[in-house]
Amino acid sequence: MEKYQVGVIGGTGMVGQRFISLLESHPWFQLKVIAASARSAGKRYEDAAGPRWALDVPMPEQAKDMIVMDAQADMKEIAEQVDFVFCAVDMKKEEIVELEEGYARCECPVVSNNSANRWTEDVPMVIPEINPDHLQVIPFQKNRLGTNRGFIAVKSNCSIQSYVPALTPLWEFGIEKVLVCTYQAISGAGKTFKTWPEMVDNVIPYIAGEEEKSEREPLKVWGSVRDGIITCADHPDITAQCLRVPVSDGHTAAVFVTFKNTPSMDQMIELWTGFGGRPQELELPTAPRQFLHYFEEADRPQTRLDRDLEHGMAVSIGRLRPDSQFDYKFVSLSHNTLRGAAGGAVLLAELLCAEGYIDHYIKD
């Protein structure tokens, strides 16, 4: 098939690096442009990012000699060279909103890893297996922006993807209350143990803004499109505590849940193992064949054993049991830079292309 020409905005950071790695052999997408800040612009990508390459896989050969463009100053030139861009920049919120809307107004669709537009009412925040119907808001967003093909779509916070997928199949039982404690890897802060030695043998019980995101973002994911905007769900009540732990990759969640109509444990496990969505129906390239995996073993899931399940795109669940204060408790795990960040955004882009929201602007 004719490949989509793709740009990565913010290509020198950890998530940007992950995008570039995932695009190396993607069957639909071809890396065309790498852009970053002005201080990296004009350099070979290997020179700009090489000293900071943080992944456990080699830098793709194709990317090494690409000349990094200026994400802001070269916006129009970049938009003319690609079908769409992935965005993973480290900037102030208002600057990210301006940047992403700028690309959209240049008629370049933006698939964003950033949080700046997650609460824009006509910007879909999508976990592809859970709320693909939210893409229906895109024509209303285009109308607001005055564009023909340019728009912004975002993925959710990486931490909620460790537990929202596990709760979603149980929605029919009336989820009333959720308490979640997340134990989040250092790569979620864009760090490695080499660059953040203070995290060795340490736990930090605070991640700025994370608890608010963990409590609010699920309600948008579980919301609905009404009158051209996304209206958040009014339940369940969610309270969260988020800790940074000395793990390289993988966000773990300890989840406690109460239902209006309490299911049996067998019902929950059956719903988990059978749950899929639009990506599985369409057989999208990076979609896991089985989205949710349940482990019977008492000591699973574990980050080192299970974060890479189905190329890091599946969610692992275990330790389901009754609780004395809530109906049930369980543990779930997702790979934060794959399912939670770049991989989830790539899957979202595949969904957007498959559903006709992104067309071929650039011809091979």
GROMACS .gro file of C-alpha atoms in nm:
model
  364
    1MET     CA    1   0.000   0.000   0.000
    2GLU     CA    2   0.100   0.361  -0.041
    3LYS     CA    3   0.265   0.463   0.284
    4TYR     CA    4   0.165   0.770   0.480
    5GLN     CA    5   0.449   1.023   0.513
    6VAL     CA    6   0.489   1.110   0.880
    7GLY     CA    7   0.664   1.373   1.089
    8VAL     CA    8   0.770   1.347   1.453
    9ILE     CA    9   0.759   1.677   1.639
   10GLY     CA   10   0.971   1.660   1.952
   11GLY     CA   11   1.184   1.381   1.813
   12THR     CA   12   1.481   1.415   2.049
   13GLY     CA   13   1.291   1.339   2.374
   14MET     CA   14   1.222   0.990   2.506
   15VAL     CA   15   0.871   0.961   2.362
   16GLY     CA   16   0.989   1.111   2.034
   17GLN     CA   17   1.265   0.851   2.023
   18ARG     CA   18   1.008   0.580   2.078
   19PHE     CA   19   0.800   0.715   1.786
   20ILE     CA   20   1.105   0.705   1.561
   21SER     CA   21   1.186   0.351   1.671
   22LEU     CA   22   0.829   0.230   1.609
   23LEU     CA   23   0.820   0.389   1.263
   24GLU     CA   24   1.135   0.206   1.152
   25SER     CA   25   0.951  -0.093   1.009
   26HIS     CA   26   0.589   0.017   1.022
   27PRO     CA   27   0.387  -0.126   0.732
   28TRP     CA   28   0.173   0.187   0.684
   29PHE     CA   29   0.387   0.480   0.798
   30GLN     CA   30   0.714   0.622   0.663
   31LEU     CA   31   0.924   0.862   0.869
   32LYS     CA   32   0.973   1.175   0.659
   33VAL     CA   33   1.054   1.458   0.900
   34ILE     CA   34   1.203   1.492   1.247
   35ALA     CA   35   1.158   1.827   1.422
   36ALA     CA   36   1.262   1.957   1.761
   37SER     CA   37   1.360   2.281   1.931
   38ALA     CA   38   1.572   2.551   1.769
   39ARG     CA   39   1.882   2.428   1.953
   40SER     CA   40   1.861   2.091   1.776
   41ALA     CA   41   1.750   2.224   1.436
   42GLY     CA   42   2.005   2.193   1.157
   43LYS     CA   43   2.186   1.899   1.318
   44ARG     CA   44   2.194   1.538   1.209
   45TYR     CA   45   1.951   1.346   1.424
   46GLU     CA   46   2.230   1.122   1.553
   47ASP     CA   47   2.423   1.429   1.667
   48ALA     CA   48   2.116   1.593   1.823
   49ALA     CA   49   1.971   1.289   1.999
   50GLY     CA   50   2.251   1.034   2.007
   51PRO     CA   51   2.401   1.137   2.341
   52ARG     CA   52   2.050   1.123   2.492
   53TRP     CA   53   1.926   0.806   2.320
   54ALA     CA   54   1.741   0.634   2.603
   55LEU     CA   55   1.588   0.323   2.445
   56ASP     CA   56   1.714  -0.034   2.474
   57VAL     CA   57   1.706  -0.072   2.095
   58PRO     CA   58   1.951   0.090   1.850
   59MET     CA   59   1.871   0.418   1.680
   60PRO     CA   60   1.720   0.340   1.336
   61GLU     CA   61   1.975   0.382   1.059
   62GLN     CA   62   1.731   0.581   0.847
   63ALA     CA   63   1.693   0.843   1.117
   64LYS     CA   64   2.062   0.899   1.191
   65ASP     CA   65   2.140   1.123   0.892
   66MET     CA   66   1.808   1.307   0.883
   67ILE     CA   67   1.848   1.679   0.946
   68VAL     CA   68   1.636   1.797   1.236
   69MET     CA   69   1.395   2.078   1.149
   70ASP     CA   70   1.269   2.356   1.375
   71ALA     CA   71   0.928   2.253   1.509
   72GLN     CA   72   0.805   2.611   1.528
   73ALA     CA   73   0.992   2.811   1.264
   74ASP     CA   74   0.960   2.538   0.997
   75MET     CA   75   0.593   2.455   1.067
   76LYS     CA   76   0.458   2.538   0.720
   77GLU     CA   77   0.744   2.362   0.543
   78ILE     CA   78   0.697   2.051   0.758
   79ALA     CA   79   0.320   2.048   0.699
   80GLU     CA   80   0.381   2.047   0.322
   81GLN     CA   81   0.602   1.738   0.343
   82VAL     CA   82   0.387   1.501   0.549
   83ASP     CA   83   0.043   1.346   0.569
   84PHE     CA   84   0.031   1.397   0.948
   85VAL     CA   85   0.256   1.444   1.249
   86PHE     CA   86   0.305   1.286   1.588
   87CYS     CA   87   0.367   1.547   1.858
   88ALA     CA   88   0.563   1.484   2.178
   89VAL     CA   89   0.717   1.817   2.276
   90ASP     CA   90   0.839   1.949   2.609
   91MET     CA   91   0.693   2.299   2.626
   92LYS     CA   92   0.454   2.507   2.835
   93LYS     CA   93   0.088   2.413   2.799
   94GLU     CA   94  -0.013   2.731   2.619
   95GLU     CA   95   0.279   2.693   2.379
   96ILE     CA   96   0.179   2.335   2.299
   97VAL     CA   97  -0.181   2.440   2.229
   98GLU     CA   98  -0.054   2.711   1.993
   99LEU     CA   99   0.187   2.470   1.824
  100GLU     CA  100  -0.064   2.190   1.771
  101GLU     CA  101  -0.338   2.423   1.650
  102GLY     CA  102  -0.079   2.583   1.423
  103TYR     CA  103  -0.009   2.252   1.251
  104ALA     CA  104  -0.380   2.175   1.228
  105ARG     CA  105  -0.443   2.514   1.066
  106CYS     CA  106  -0.166   2.432   0.819
  107GLU     CA  107  -0.396   2.141   0.721
  108CYS     CA  108  -0.174   1.886   0.892
  109PRO     CA  109  -0.347   1.639   1.128
  110VAL     CA  110  -0.179   1.609   1.468
  111VAL     CA  111  -0.172   1.290   1.677
  112SER     CA  112  -0.052   1.415   2.013
  113ASN     CA  113   0.111   1.254   2.313
  114ASN     CA  114   0.089   1.583   2.504
  115SER     CA  115  -0.164   1.671   2.772
  116ALA     CA  116  -0.224   2.033   2.667
  117ASN     CA  117  -0.531   1.964   2.448
  118ARG     CA  118  -0.679   1.674   2.644
  119TRP     CA  119  -0.943   1.899   2.796
  120THR     CA  120  -1.030   2.087   2.479
  121GLU     CA  121  -1.396   1.991   2.440
  122ASP     CA  122  -1.384   1.908   2.069
  123VAL     CA  123  -1.049   1.726   2.078
  124PRO     CA  124  -1.095   1.348   2.107
  125MET     CA  125  -0.883   1.179   2.376
  126VAL     CA  126  -0.891   0.820   2.259
  127ILE     CA  127  -0.789   0.477   2.382
  128PRO     CA  128  -0.868   0.300   2.052
  129GLU     CA  129  -1.029  -0.013   2.199
  130ILE     CA  130  -1.247   0.188   2.436
  131ASN     CA  131  -1.384   0.509   2.284
  132PRO     CA  132  -1.326   0.518   1.906
  133ASP     CA  133  -1.670   0.679   1.870
  134HIS     CA  134  -1.521   1.003   2.008
  135LEU     CA  135  -1.355   1.054   1.669
  136GLN     CA  136  -1.699   1.173   1.556
  137VAL     CA  137  -1.618   1.509   1.714
  138ILE     CA  138  -1.341   1.581   1.462
  139PRO     CA  139  -1.565   1.750   1.198
  140PHE     CA  140  -1.686   1.993   1.467
  141GLN     CA  141  -1.327   2.069   1.564
  142LYS     CA  142  -1.237   2.130   1.199
  143ASN     CA  143  -1.526   2.373   1.177
  144ARG     CA  144  -1.394   2.565   1.478
  145LEU     CA  145  -1.040   2.573   1.339
  146GLY     CA  146  -1.155   2.655   0.986
  147THR     CA  147  -0.970   2.360   0.832
  148ASN     CA  148  -1.041   2.100   0.566
  149ARG     CA  149  -0.814   1.818   0.684
  150GLY     CA  150  -0.623   1.957   0.981
  151PHE     CA  151  -0.726   1.854   1.334
  152ILE     CA  152  -0.585   1.736   1.668
  153ALA     CA  153  -0.642   1.398   1.831
  154VAL     CA  154  -0.474   1.302   2.158
  155LYS     CA  155  -0.403   0.993   2.361
  156SER     CA  156  -0.477   0.981   2.731
  157ASN     CA  157  -0.237   0.995   3.023
  158CYS     CA  158  -0.012   0.689   3.034
  159SER     CA  159  -0.107   0.594   3.389
  160ILE     CA  160  -0.482   0.557   3.327
  161GLN     CA  161  -0.409   0.302   3.056
  162SER     CA  162  -0.295   0.063   3.327
  163TYR     CA  163  -0.643   0.044   3.483
  164VAL     CA  164  -0.914   0.207   3.268
  165PRO     CA  165  -0.896  -0.078   3.013
  166ALA     CA  166  -0.953  -0.326   3.297
  167LEU     CA  167  -1.254  -0.135   3.431
  168THR     CA  168  -1.423  -0.067   3.095
  169PRO     CA  169  -1.553  -0.423   3.029
  170LEU     CA  170  -1.718  -0.410   3.372
  171TRP     CA  171  -1.917  -0.093   3.295
  172GLU     CA  172  -2.243  -0.286   3.256
  173PHE     CA  173  -2.242  -0.368   3.629
  174GLY     CA  174  -2.255  -0.001   3.728
  175ILE     CA  175  -1.912   0.103   3.857
  176GLU     CA  176  -1.978   0.331   4.153
  177LYS     CA  177  -1.645   0.388   4.331
  178VAL     CA  178  -1.282   0.337   4.233
  179LEU     CA  179  -0.970   0.376   4.441
  180VAL     CA  180  -0.645   0.338   4.249
  181CYS     CA  181  -0.280   0.354   4.352
  182THR     CA  182  -0.036   0.372   4.061
  183TYR     CA  183   0.329   0.273   4.078
  184GLN     CA  184   0.487   0.450   3.784
  185ALA     CA  185   0.813   0.385   3.601
  186ILE     CA  186   1.085   0.647   3.569
  187SER     CA  187   1.057   0.650   3.189
  188GLY     CA  188   0.723   0.824   3.246
  189ALA     CA  189   0.932   1.123   3.353
  190GLY     CA  190   1.156   1.085   3.048
  191LYS     CA  191   1.434   0.943   3.263
  192THR     CA  192   1.662   0.641   3.289
  193PHE     CA  193   1.856   0.523   3.592
  194LYS     CA  194   2.167   0.670   3.429
  195THR     CA  195   2.012   1.016   3.409
  196TRP     CA  196   1.820   0.989   3.739
  197PRO     CA  197   2.042   0.800   3.986
  198GLU     CA  198   1.841   0.944   4.277
  199MET     CA  199   1.565   0.697   4.187
  200VAL     CA  200   1.778   0.391   4.260
  201ASP     CA  201   1.651   0.232   4.583
  202ASN     CA  202   1.393   0.507   4.617
  203VAL     CA  203   1.018   0.578   4.596
  204ILE     CA  204   0.882   0.930   4.547
  205PRO     CA  205   0.519   0.964   4.664
  206TYR     CA  206   0.441   1.260   4.439
  207ILE     CA  207   0.414   1.313   4.062
  208ALA     CA  208   0.304   1.665   3.973
  209GLY     CA  209  -0.047   1.675   3.826
  210GLU     CA  210  -0.072   1.299   3.798
  211GLU     CA  211  -0.342   1.234   4.056
  212GLU     CA  212  -0.574   1.493   3.905
  213LYS     CA  213  -0.525   1.338   3.559
  214SER     CA  214  -0.582   0.990   3.698
  215GLU     CA  215  -0.911   1.095   3.859
  216ARG     CA  216  -1.049   1.312   3.576
  217GLU     CA  217  -0.931   1.169   3.245
  218PRO     CA  218  -1.122   0.839   3.272
  219LEU     CA  219  -1.446   1.038   3.286
  220LYS     CA  220  -1.370   1.196   2.949
  221VAL     CA  221  -1.275   0.858   2.800
  222TRP     CA  222  -1.605   0.716   2.929
  223GLY     CA  223  -1.799   1.024   2.811
  224SER     CA  224  -2.000   1.079   2.494
  225VAL     CA  225  -2.017   1.314   2.196
  226ARG     CA  226  -2.307   1.557   2.226
  227ASP     CA  227  -2.371   1.871   2.021
  228GLY     CA  228  -2.021   1.877   1.880
  229ILE     CA  229  -1.829   1.837   2.206
  230ILE     CA  230  -1.730   1.553   2.436
  231THR     CA  231  -1.935   1.546   2.756
  232CYS     CA  232  -1.769   1.367   3.046
  233ALA     CA  233  -1.934   1.079   3.229
  234ASP     CA  234  -2.071   1.177   3.570
  235HIS     CA  235  -1.956   0.856   3.739
  236PRO     CA  236  -1.783   0.668   3.893
  237ASP     CA  237  -1.620   0.848   4.182
  238ILE     CA  238  -1.243   0.800   4.148
  239THR     CA  239  -0.967   0.875   4.396
  240ALA     CA  240  -0.601   0.820   4.308
  241GLN     CA  241  -0.257   0.812   4.467
  242CYS     CA  242   0.042   0.812   4.231
  243LEU     CA  243   0.397   0.709   4.321
  244ARG     CA  244   0.721   0.708   4.123
  245VAL     CA  245   0.901   0.378   4.175
  246PRO     CA  246   1.245   0.244   4.073
  247VAL     CA  247   1.128   0.061   3.761
  248SER     CA  248   1.256   0.141   3.411
  249ASP     CA  249   0.930   0.079   3.218
  250GLY     CA  250   0.580  -0.027   3.313
  251HIS     CA  251   0.306   0.140   3.518
  252THR     CA  252   0.133  -0.084   3.772
  253ALA     CA  253  -0.204  -0.004   3.930
  254ALA     CA  254  -0.361  -0.143   4.247
  255VAL     CA  255  -0.734  -0.104   4.187
  256PHE     CA  256  -1.026  -0.123   4.431
  257VAL     CA  257  -1.379  -0.109   4.287
  258THR     CA  258  -1.741  -0.113   4.405
  259PHE     CA  259  -2.037  -0.190   4.177
  260LYS     CA  260  -2.406  -0.118   4.181
  261ASN     CA  261  -2.469  -0.476   4.067
  262THR     CA  262  -2.175  -0.685   4.179
  263PRO     CA  263  -2.048  -0.938   3.922
  264SER     CA  264  -1.887  -1.267   4.011
  265MET     CA  265  -1.512  -1.311   3.974
  266ASP     CA  266  -1.570  -1.560   3.694
  267GLN     CA  267  -1.783  -1.305   3.509
  268MET     CA  268  -1.510  -1.042   3.541
  269ILE     CA  269  -1.236  -1.270   3.415
  270GLU     CA  270  -1.450  -1.386   3.122
  271LEU     CA  271  -1.523  -1.026   3.024
  272TRP     CA  272  -1.157  -0.930   3.051
  273THR     CA  273  -1.023  -1.213   2.839
  274GLY     CA  274  -1.291  -1.168   2.574
  275PHE     CA  275  -1.269  -0.790   2.550
  276GLY     CA  276  -1.162  -0.627   2.225
  277GLY     CA  277  -1.251  -0.326   2.016
  278ARG     CA  278  -1.228  -0.158   1.682
  279PRO     CA  279  -0.849  -0.209   1.644
  280GLN     CA  280  -0.895  -0.585   1.674
  281GLU     CA  281  -1.189  -0.581   1.431
  282LEU     CA  282  -0.981  -0.388   1.177
  283GLU     CA  283  -0.666  -0.592   1.251
  284LEU     CA  284  -0.460  -0.275   1.277
  285PRO     CA  285  -0.084  -0.334   1.253
  286THR     CA  286   0.008  -0.255   1.615
  287ALA     CA  287  -0.314  -0.376   1.778
  288PRO     CA  288  -0.265  -0.663   2.024
  289ARG     CA  289  -0.455  -0.974   1.922
  290GLN     CA  290  -0.582  -0.997   2.281
  291PHE     CA  291  -0.606  -0.661   2.454
  292LEU     CA  292  -0.649  -0.781   2.816
  293HIS     CA  293  -0.471  -1.080   2.967
  294TYR     CA  294  -0.559  -1.226   3.306
  295PHE     CA  295  -0.297  -1.416   3.509
  296GLU     CA  296  -0.403  -1.677   3.762
  297GLU     CA  297  -0.062  -1.683   3.933
  298ALA     CA  298  -0.052  -1.505   4.269
  299ASP     CA  299   0.261  -1.307   4.180
  300ARG     CA  300   0.158  -1.170   3.840
  301PRO     CA  301   0.157  -0.935   3.661
  302GLN     CA  302   0.518  -0.825   3.705
  303THR     CA  303   0.684  -0.541   3.516
  304ARG     CA  304   0.989  -0.736   3.400
  305LEU     CA  305   0.786  -1.039   3.293
  306ASP     CA  306   0.471  -0.884   3.149
  307ARG     CA  307   0.519  -0.524   3.031
  308ASP     CA  308   0.627  -0.638   2.682
  309LEU     CA  309   0.326  -0.865   2.631
  310GLU     CA  310   0.209  -0.841   2.269
  311HIS     CA  311   0.492  -0.599   2.187
  312GLY     CA  312   0.400  -0.384   2.486
  313MET     CA  313   0.048  -0.313   2.359
  314ALA     CA  314  -0.153  -0.545   2.586
  315VAL     CA  315  -0.270  -0.484   2.943
  316SER     CA  316  -0.202  -0.748   3.210
  317ILE     CA  317  -0.437  -0.812   3.504
  318GLY     CA  318  -0.406  -1.033   3.810
  319ARG     CA  319  -0.471  -1.082   4.183
  320LEU     CA  320  -0.848  -1.041   4.156
  321ARG     CA  321  -1.006  -1.104   4.496
  322PRO     CA  322  -1.282  -0.975   4.725
  323ASP     CA  323  -1.205  -0.672   4.941
  324SER     CA  324  -1.327  -0.579   5.289
  325GLN     CA  325  -1.404  -0.213   5.201
  326PHE     CA  326  -1.482  -0.238   4.827
  327ASP     CA  327  -1.635  -0.523   4.630
  328TYR     CA  328  -1.309  -0.633   4.466
  329LYS     CA  329  -0.945  -0.546   4.425
  330PHE     CA  330  -0.696  -0.639   4.153
  331VAL     CA  331  -0.365  -0.537   4.000
  332SER     CA  332  -0.309  -0.432   3.640
  333LEU     CA  333  -0.008  -0.331   3.433
  334SER     CA  334   0.071  -0.156   3.104
  335HIS     CA  335   0.390  -0.055   2.928
  336ASN     CA  336   0.391   0.322   2.973
  337THR     CA  337   0.603   0.427   2.673
  338LEU     CA  338   0.441   0.175   2.436
  339ARG     CA  339   0.070   0.126   2.513
  340GLY     CA  340   0.071   0.435   2.733
  341ALA     CA  341   0.256   0.676   2.507
  342ALA     CA  342   0.408   0.638   2.160
  343GLY     CA  343   0.260   0.295   2.082
  344GLY     CA  344  -0.087   0.408   2.184
  345ALA     CA  345  -0.052   0.715   1.962
  346VAL     CA  346   0.064   0.502   1.668
  347LEU     CA  347  -0.239   0.277   1.717
  348LEU     CA  348  -0.461   0.586   1.728
  349ALA     CA  349  -0.307   0.708   1.402
  350GLU     CA  350  -0.372   0.370   1.243
  351LEU     CA  351  -0.735   0.394   1.353
  352LEU     CA  352  -0.765   0.748   1.214
  353CYS     CA  353  -0.626   0.633   0.879
  354ALA     CA  354  -0.839   0.318   0.864
  355GLU     CA  355  -1.156   0.513   0.945
  356GLY     CA  356  -1.084   0.780   0.681
  357TYR     CA  357  -1.001   1.074   0.911
  358ILE     CA  358  -0.647   1.101   0.768
  359ASP     CA  359  -0.601   1.080   0.391
  360HIS     CA  360  -0.293   1.077   0.169
  361TYR     CA  361  -0.195   1.443   0.126
  362ILE     CA  362   0.158   1.360   0.009
  363LYS     CA  363   0.190   1.118  -0.280
  364ASP     CA  364   0.489   0.885  -0.305
   0.00000   0.00000   0.00000
